[in-house]
mmCIF file with all atom_site columns, C-alpha atoms in Angstrom:
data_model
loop_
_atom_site.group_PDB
_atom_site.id
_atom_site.type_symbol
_atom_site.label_atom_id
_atom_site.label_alt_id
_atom_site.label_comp_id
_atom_site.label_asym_id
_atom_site.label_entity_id
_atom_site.label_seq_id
_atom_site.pdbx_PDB_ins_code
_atom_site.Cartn_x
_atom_site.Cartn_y
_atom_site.Cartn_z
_atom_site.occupancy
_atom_site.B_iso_or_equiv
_atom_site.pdbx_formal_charge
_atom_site.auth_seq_id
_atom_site.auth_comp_id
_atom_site.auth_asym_id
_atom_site.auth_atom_id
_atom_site.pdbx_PDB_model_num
ATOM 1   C CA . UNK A 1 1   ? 26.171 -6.833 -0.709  1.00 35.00 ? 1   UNK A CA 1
ATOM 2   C CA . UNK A 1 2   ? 26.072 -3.432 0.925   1.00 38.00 ? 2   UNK A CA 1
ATOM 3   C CA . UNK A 1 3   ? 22.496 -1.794 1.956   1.00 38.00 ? 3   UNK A CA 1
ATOM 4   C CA . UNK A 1 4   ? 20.653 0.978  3.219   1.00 41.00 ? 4   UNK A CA 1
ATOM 5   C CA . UNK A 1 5   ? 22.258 0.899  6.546   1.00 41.00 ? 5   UNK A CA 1
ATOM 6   C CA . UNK A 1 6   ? 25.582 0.763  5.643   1.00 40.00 ? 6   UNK A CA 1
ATOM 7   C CA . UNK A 1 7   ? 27.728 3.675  6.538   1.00 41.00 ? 7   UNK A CA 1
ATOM 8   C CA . UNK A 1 8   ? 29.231 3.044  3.084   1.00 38.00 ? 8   UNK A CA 1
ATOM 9   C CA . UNK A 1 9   ? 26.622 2.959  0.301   1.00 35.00 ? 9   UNK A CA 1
ATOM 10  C CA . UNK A 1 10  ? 28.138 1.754  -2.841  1.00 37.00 ? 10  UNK A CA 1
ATOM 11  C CA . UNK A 1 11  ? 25.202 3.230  -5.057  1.00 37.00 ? 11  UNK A CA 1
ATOM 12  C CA . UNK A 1 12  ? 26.879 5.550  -7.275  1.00 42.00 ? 12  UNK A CA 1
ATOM 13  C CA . UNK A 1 13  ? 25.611 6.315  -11.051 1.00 43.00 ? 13  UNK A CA 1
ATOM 14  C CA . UNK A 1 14  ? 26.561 3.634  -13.693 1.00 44.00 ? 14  UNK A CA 1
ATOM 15  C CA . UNK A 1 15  ? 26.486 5.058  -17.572 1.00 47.00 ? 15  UNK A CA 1
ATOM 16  C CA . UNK A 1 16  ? 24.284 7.612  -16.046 1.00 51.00 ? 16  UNK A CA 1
ATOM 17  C CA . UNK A 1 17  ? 21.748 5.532  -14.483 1.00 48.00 ? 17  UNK A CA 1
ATOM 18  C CA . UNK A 1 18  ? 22.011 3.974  -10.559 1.00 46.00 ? 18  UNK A CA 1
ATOM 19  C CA . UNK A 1 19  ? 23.430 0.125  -10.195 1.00 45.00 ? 19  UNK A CA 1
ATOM 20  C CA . UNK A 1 20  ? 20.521 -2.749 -9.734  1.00 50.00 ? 20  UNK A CA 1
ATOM 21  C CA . UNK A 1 21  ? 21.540 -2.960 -6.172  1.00 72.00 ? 21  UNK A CA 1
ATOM 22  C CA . UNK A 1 22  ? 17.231 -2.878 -5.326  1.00 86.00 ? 22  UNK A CA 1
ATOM 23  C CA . UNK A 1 23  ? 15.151 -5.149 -3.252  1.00 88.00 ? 23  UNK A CA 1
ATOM 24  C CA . UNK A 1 24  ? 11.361 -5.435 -2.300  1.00 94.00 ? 24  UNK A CA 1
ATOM 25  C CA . UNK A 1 25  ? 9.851  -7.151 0.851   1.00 94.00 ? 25  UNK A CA 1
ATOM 26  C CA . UNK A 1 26  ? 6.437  -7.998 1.092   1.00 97.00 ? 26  UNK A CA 1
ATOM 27  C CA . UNK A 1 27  ? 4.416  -8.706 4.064   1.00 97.00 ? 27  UNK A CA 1
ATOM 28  C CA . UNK A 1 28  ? 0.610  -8.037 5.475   1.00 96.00 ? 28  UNK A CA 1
ATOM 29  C CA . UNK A 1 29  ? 0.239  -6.108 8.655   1.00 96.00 ? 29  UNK A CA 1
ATOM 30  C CA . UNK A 1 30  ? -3.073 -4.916 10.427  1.00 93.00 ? 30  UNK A CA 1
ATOM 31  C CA . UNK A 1 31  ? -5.041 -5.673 7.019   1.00 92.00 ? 31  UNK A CA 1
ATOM 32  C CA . UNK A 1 32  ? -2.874 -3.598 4.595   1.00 96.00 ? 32  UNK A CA 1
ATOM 33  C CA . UNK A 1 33  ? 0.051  -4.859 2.406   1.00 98.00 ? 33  UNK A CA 1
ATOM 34  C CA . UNK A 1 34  ? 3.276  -3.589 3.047   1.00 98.00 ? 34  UNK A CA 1
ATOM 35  C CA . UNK A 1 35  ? 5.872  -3.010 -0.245  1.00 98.00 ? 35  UNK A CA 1
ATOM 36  C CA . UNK A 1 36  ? 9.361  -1.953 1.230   1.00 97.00 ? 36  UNK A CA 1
ATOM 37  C CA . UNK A 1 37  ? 11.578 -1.042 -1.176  1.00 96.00 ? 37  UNK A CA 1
ATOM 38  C CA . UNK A 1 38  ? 15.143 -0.909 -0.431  1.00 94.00 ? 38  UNK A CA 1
ATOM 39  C CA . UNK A 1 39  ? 17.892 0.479  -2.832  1.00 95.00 ? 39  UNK A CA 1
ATOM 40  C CA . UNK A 1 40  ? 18.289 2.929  -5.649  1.00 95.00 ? 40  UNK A CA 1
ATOM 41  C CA . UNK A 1 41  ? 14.972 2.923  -8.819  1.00 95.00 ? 41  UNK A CA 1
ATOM 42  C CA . UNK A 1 42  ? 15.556 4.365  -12.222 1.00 94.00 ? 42  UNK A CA 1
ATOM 43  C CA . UNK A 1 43  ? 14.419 2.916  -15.151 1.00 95.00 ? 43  UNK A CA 1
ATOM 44  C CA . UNK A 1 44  ? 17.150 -0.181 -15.392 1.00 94.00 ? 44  UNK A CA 1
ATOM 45  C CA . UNK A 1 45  ? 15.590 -1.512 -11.908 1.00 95.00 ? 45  UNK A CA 1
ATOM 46  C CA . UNK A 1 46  ? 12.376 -0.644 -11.465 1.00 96.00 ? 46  UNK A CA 1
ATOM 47  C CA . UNK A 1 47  ? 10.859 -3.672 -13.035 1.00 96.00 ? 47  UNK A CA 1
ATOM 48  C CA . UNK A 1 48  ? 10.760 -5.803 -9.609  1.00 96.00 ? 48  UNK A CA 1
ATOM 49  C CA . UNK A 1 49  ? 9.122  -3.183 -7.656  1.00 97.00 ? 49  UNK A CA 1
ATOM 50  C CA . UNK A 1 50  ? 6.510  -2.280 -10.567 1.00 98.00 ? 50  UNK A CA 1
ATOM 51  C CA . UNK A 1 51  ? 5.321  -5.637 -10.517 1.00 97.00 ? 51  UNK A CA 1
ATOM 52  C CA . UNK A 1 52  ? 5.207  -6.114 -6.386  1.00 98.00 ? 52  UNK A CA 1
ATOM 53  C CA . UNK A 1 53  ? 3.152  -2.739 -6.741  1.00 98.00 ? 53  UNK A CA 1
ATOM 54  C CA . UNK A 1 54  ? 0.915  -3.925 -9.677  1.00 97.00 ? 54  UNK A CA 1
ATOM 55  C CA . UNK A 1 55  ? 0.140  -7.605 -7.899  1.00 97.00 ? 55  UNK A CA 1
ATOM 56  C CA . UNK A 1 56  ? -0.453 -5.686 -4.296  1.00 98.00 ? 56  UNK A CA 1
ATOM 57  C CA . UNK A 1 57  ? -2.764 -2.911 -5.856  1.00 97.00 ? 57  UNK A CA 1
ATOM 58  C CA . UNK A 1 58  ? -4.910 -5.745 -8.086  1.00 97.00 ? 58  UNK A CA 1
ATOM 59  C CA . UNK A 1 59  ? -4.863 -8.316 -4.625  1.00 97.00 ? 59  UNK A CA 1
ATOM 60  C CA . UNK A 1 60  ? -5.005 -5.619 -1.610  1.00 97.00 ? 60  UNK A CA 1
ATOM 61  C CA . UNK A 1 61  ? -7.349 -2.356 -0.915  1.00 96.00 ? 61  UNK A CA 1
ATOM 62  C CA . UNK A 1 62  ? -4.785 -0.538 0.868   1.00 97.00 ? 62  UNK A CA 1
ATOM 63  C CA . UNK A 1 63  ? -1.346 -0.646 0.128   1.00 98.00 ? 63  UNK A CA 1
ATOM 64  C CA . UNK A 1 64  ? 1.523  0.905  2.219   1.00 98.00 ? 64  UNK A CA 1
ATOM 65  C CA . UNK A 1 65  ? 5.016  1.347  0.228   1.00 98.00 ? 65  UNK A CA 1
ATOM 66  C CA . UNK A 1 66  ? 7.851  1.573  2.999   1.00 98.00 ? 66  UNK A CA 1
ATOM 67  C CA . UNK A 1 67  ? 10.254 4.217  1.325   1.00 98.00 ? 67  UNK A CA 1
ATOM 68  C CA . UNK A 1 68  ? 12.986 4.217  4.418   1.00 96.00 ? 68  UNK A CA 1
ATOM 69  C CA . UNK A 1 69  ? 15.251 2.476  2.409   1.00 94.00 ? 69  UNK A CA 1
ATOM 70  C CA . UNK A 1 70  ? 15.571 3.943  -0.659  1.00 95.00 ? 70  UNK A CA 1
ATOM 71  C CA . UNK A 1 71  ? 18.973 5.621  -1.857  1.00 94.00 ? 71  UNK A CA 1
ATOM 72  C CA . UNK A 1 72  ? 17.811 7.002  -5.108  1.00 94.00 ? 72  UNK A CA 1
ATOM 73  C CA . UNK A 1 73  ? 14.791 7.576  -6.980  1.00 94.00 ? 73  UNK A CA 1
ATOM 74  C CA . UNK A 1 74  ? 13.687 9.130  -10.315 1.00 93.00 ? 74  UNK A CA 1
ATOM 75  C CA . UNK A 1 75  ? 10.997 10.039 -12.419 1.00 94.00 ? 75  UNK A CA 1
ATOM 76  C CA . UNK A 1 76  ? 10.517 6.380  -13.208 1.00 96.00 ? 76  UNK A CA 1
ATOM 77  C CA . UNK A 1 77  ? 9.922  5.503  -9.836  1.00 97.00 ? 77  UNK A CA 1
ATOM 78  C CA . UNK A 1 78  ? 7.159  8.911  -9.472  1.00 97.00 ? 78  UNK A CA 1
ATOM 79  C CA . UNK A 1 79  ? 5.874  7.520  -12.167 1.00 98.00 ? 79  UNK A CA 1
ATOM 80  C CA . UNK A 1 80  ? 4.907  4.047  -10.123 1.00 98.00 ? 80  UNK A CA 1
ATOM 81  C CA . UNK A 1 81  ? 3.391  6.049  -7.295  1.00 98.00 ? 81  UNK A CA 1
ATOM 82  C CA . UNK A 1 82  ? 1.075  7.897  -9.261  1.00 98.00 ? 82  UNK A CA 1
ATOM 83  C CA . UNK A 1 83  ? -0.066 4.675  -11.372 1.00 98.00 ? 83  UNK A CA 1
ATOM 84  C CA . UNK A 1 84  ? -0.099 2.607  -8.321  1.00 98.00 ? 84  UNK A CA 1
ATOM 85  C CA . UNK A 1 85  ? -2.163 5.610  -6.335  1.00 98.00 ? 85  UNK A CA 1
ATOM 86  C CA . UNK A 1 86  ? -4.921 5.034  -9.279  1.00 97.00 ? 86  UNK A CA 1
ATOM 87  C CA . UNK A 1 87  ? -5.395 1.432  -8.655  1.00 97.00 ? 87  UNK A CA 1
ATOM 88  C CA . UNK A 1 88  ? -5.232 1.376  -5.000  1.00 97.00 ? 88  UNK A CA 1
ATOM 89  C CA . UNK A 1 89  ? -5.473 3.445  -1.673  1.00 98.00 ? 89  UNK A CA 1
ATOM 90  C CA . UNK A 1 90  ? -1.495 3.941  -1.419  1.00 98.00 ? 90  UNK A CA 1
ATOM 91  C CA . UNK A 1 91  ? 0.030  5.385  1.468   1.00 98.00 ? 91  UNK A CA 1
ATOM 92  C CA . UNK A 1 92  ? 3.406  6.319  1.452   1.00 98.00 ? 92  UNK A CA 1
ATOM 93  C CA . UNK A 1 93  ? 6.265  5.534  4.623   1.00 98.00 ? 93  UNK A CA 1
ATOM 94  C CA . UNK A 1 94  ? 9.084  7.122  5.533   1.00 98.00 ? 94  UNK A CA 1
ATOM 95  C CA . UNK A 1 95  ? 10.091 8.859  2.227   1.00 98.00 ? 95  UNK A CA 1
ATOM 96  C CA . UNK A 1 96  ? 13.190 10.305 2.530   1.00 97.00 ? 96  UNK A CA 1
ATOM 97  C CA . UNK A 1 97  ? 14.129 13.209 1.895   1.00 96.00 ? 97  UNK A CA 1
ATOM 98  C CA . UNK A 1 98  ? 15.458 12.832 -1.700  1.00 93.00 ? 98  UNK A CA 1
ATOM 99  C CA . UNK A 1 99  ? 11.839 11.689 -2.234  1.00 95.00 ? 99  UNK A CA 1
ATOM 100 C CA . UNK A 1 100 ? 10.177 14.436 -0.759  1.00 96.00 ? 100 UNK A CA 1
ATOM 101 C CA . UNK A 1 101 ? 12.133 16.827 -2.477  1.00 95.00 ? 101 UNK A CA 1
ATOM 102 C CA . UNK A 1 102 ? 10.831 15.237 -5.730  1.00 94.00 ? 102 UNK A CA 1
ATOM 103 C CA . UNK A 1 103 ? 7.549  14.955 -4.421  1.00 97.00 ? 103 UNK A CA 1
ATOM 104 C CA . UNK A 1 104 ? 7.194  18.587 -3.625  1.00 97.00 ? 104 UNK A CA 1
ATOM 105 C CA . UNK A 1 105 ? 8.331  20.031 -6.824  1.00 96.00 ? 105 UNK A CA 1
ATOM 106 C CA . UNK A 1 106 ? 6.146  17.873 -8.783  1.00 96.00 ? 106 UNK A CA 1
ATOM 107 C CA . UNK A 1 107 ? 3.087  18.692 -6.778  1.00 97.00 ? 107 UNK A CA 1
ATOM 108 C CA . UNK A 1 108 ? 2.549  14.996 -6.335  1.00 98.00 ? 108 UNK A CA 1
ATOM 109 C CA . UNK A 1 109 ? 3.089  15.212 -2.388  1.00 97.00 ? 109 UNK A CA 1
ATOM 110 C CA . UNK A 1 110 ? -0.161 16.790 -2.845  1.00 97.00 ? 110 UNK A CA 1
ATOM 111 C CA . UNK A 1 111 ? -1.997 14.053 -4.512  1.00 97.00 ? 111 UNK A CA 1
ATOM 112 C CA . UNK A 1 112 ? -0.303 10.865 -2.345  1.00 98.00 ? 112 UNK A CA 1
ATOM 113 C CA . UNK A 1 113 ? -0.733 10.142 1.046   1.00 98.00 ? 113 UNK A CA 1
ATOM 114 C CA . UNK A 1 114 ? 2.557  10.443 2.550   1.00 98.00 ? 114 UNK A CA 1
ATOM 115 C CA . UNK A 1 115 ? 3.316  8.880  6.265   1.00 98.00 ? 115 UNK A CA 1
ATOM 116 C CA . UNK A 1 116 ? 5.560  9.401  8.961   1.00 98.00 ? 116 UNK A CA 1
ATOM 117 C CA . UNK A 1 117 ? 6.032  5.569  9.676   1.00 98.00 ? 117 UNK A CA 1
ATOM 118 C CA . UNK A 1 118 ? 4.368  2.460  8.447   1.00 97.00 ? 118 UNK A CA 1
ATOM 119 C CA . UNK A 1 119 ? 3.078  2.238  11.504  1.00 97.00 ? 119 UNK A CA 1
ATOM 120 C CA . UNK A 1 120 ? 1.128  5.513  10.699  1.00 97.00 ? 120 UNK A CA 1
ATOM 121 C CA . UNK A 1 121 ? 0.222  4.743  7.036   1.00 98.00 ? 121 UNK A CA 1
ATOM 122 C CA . UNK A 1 122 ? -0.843 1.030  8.393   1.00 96.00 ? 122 UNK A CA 1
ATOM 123 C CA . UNK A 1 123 ? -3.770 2.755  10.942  1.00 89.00 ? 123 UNK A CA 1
#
Protein backbone atom coordinates (compact mmCIF):
# COMPACT_ATOMS: atom_id res chain seq x y z
CA UNK A 1 0.00 0.00 0.00
CA UNK A 2 1.32 3.34 -1.17
CA UNK A 3 1.21 6.54 1.34
CA UNK A 4 1.73 10.02 1.89
CA UNK A 5 5.37 9.86 1.27
CA UNK A 6 5.43 8.12 -1.71
CA UNK A 7 6.70 9.91 -4.72
CA UNK A 8 3.84 8.05 -6.45
CA UNK A 9 0.46 8.60 -4.78
CA UNK A 10 -2.06 6.30 -6.19
CA UNK A 11 -5.09 8.47 -4.85
CA UNK A 12 -6.90 9.36 -7.85
CA UNK A 13 -10.92 9.89 -7.94
CA UNK A 14 -13.02 6.62 -8.06
CA UNK A 15 -16.85 7.18 -9.51
CA UNK A 16 -16.16 10.68 -8.50
CA UNK A 17 -15.23 10.25 -5.01
CA UNK A 18 -11.30 9.49 -3.66
CA UNK A 19 -10.30 5.56 -2.98
CA UNK A 20 -10.48 4.39 0.96
CA UNK A 21 -6.77 4.42 0.96
CA UNK A 22 -7.16 6.53 4.79
CA UNK A 23 -5.60 5.83 8.08
CA UNK A 24 -5.72 7.42 11.67
CA UNK A 25 -3.01 7.15 14.44
CA UNK A 26 -3.67 7.95 17.82
CA UNK A 27 -1.33 8.76 20.52
CA UNK A 28 -1.08 11.28 23.76
CA UNK A 29 1.74 13.73 23.86
CA UNK A 30 2.44 16.56 26.51
CA UNK A 31 -1.32 16.12 27.81
CA UNK A 32 -3.18 16.55 24.46
CA UNK A 33 -4.38 13.75 22.08
CA UNK A 34 -2.96 13.57 18.86
CA UNK A 35 -5.43 12.33 15.66
CA UNK A 36 -3.12 12.01 12.50
CA UNK A 37 -4.87 11.40 9.65
CA UNK A 38 -3.17 10.09 6.70
CA UNK A 39 -4.80 9.66 3.18
CA UNK A 40 -7.55 11.12 1.08
CA UNK A 41 -11.51 11.98 3.23
CA UNK A 42 -14.71 12.35 1.32
CA UNK A 43 -17.73 11.03 2.35
CA UNK A 44 -17.01 7.07 1.42
CA UNK A 45 -14.01 7.23 4.13
CA UNK A 46 -14.54 9.48 6.57
CA UNK A 47 -16.27 7.19 8.95
CA UNK A 48 -12.87 6.00 10.78
CA UNK A 49 -11.62 9.38 11.37
CA UNK A 50 -15.20 10.78 12.55
CA UNK A 51 -15.26 8.35 15.16
CA UNK A 52 -11.30 8.75 16.37
CA UNK A 53 -12.43 12.55 16.46
CA UNK A 54 -15.79 11.94 18.30
CA UNK A 55 -14.06 9.38 21.08
CA UNK A 56 -10.89 12.00 21.46
CA UNK A 57 -13.21 15.16 21.79
CA UNK A 58 -15.76 13.19 24.48
CA UNK A 59 -12.26 11.55 26.40
CA UNK A 60 -9.58 14.55 25.90
CA UNK A 61 -9.78 18.57 26.52
CA UNK A 62 -7.48 19.38 23.85
CA UNK A 63 -7.23 17.64 20.80
CA UNK A 64 -4.53 18.14 18.07
CA UNK A 65 -5.50 16.63 14.44
CA UNK A 66 -2.07 16.10 12.51
CA UNK A 67 -3.18 17.07 8.85
CA UNK A 68 0.54 16.45 7.17
CA UNK A 69 -0.64 13.55 5.62
CA UNK A 70 -3.59 14.13 4.00
CA UNK A 71 -3.90 13.89 0.04
CA UNK A 72 -7.43 15.01 -0.32
CA UNK A 73 -10.10 16.49 1.59
CA UNK A 74 -13.70 17.72 1.09
CA UNK A 75 -16.53 19.30 2.51
CA UNK A 76 -17.18 16.15 4.47
CA UNK A 77 -14.05 16.27 6.12
CA UNK A 78 -14.69 20.54 6.95
CA UNK A 79 -17.54 19.38 8.13
CA UNK A 80 -15.62 17.13 11.03
CA UNK A 81 -13.46 20.08 11.99
CA UNK A 82 -16.11 22.35 12.68
CA UNK A 83 -18.24 19.62 14.72
CA UNK A 84 -15.19 18.39 16.38
CA UNK A 85 -14.05 22.30 17.16
CA UNK A 86 -17.60 22.45 19.16
CA UNK A 87 -16.90 19.61 21.39
CA UNK A 88 -13.35 20.17 22.07
CA UNK A 89 -10.36 22.71 22.01
CA UNK A 90 -9.05 21.46 18.43
CA UNK A 91 -5.95 22.60 17.07
CA UNK A 92 -5.09 21.94 13.74
CA UNK A 93 -1.21 20.58 12.35
CA UNK A 94 0.34 20.92 9.38
CA UNK A 95 -2.66 21.39 6.99
CA UNK A 96 -1.60 21.36 3.73
CA UNK A 97 -2.14 23.39 1.42
CA UNK A 98 -5.19 21.80 -0.32
CA UNK A 99 -6.64 22.28 3.20
CA UNK A 100 -5.86 25.70 3.65
CA UNK A 101 -7.12 26.63 0.48
CA UNK A 102 -10.50 25.19 1.64
CA UNK A 103 -10.13 26.63 4.86
CA UNK A 104 -9.70 30.13 3.63
CA UNK A 105 -12.55 30.30 1.28
CA UNK A 106 -14.89 29.00 3.75
CA UNK A 107 -13.87 31.43 6.41
CA UNK A 108 -13.36 28.50 8.71
CA UNK A 109 -9.44 29.18 8.99
CA UNK A 110 -10.88 31.91 10.93
CA UNK A 111 -12.81 29.99 13.43
CA UNK A 112 -10.05 26.85 13.95
CA UNK A 113 -6.88 27.04 15.39
CA UNK A 114 -4.54 26.14 12.76
CA UNK A 115 -0.67 25.12 13.65
CA UNK A 116 2.50 25.10 12.06
CA UNK A 117 3.57 21.66 13.62
CA UNK A 118 2.13 19.42 16.24
CA UNK A 119 4.72 20.36 18.11
CA UNK A 120 3.19 23.94 18.06
CA UNK A 121 -0.52 22.98 18.41
CA UNK A 122 0.73 20.43 21.36
CA UNK A 123 2.25 23.71 23.60
Amino acid sequence: MATADDDNTPFQQLNGHAPPQTGVIQYERGGAWIVVAHGAYDLDSIDPLAHALETAAAQHTRVVLDTSGLTFADSTFLNLLLNTHRLTDLRVAAPPPQLLRVLEITGADTLLDLRPTVEDAVT
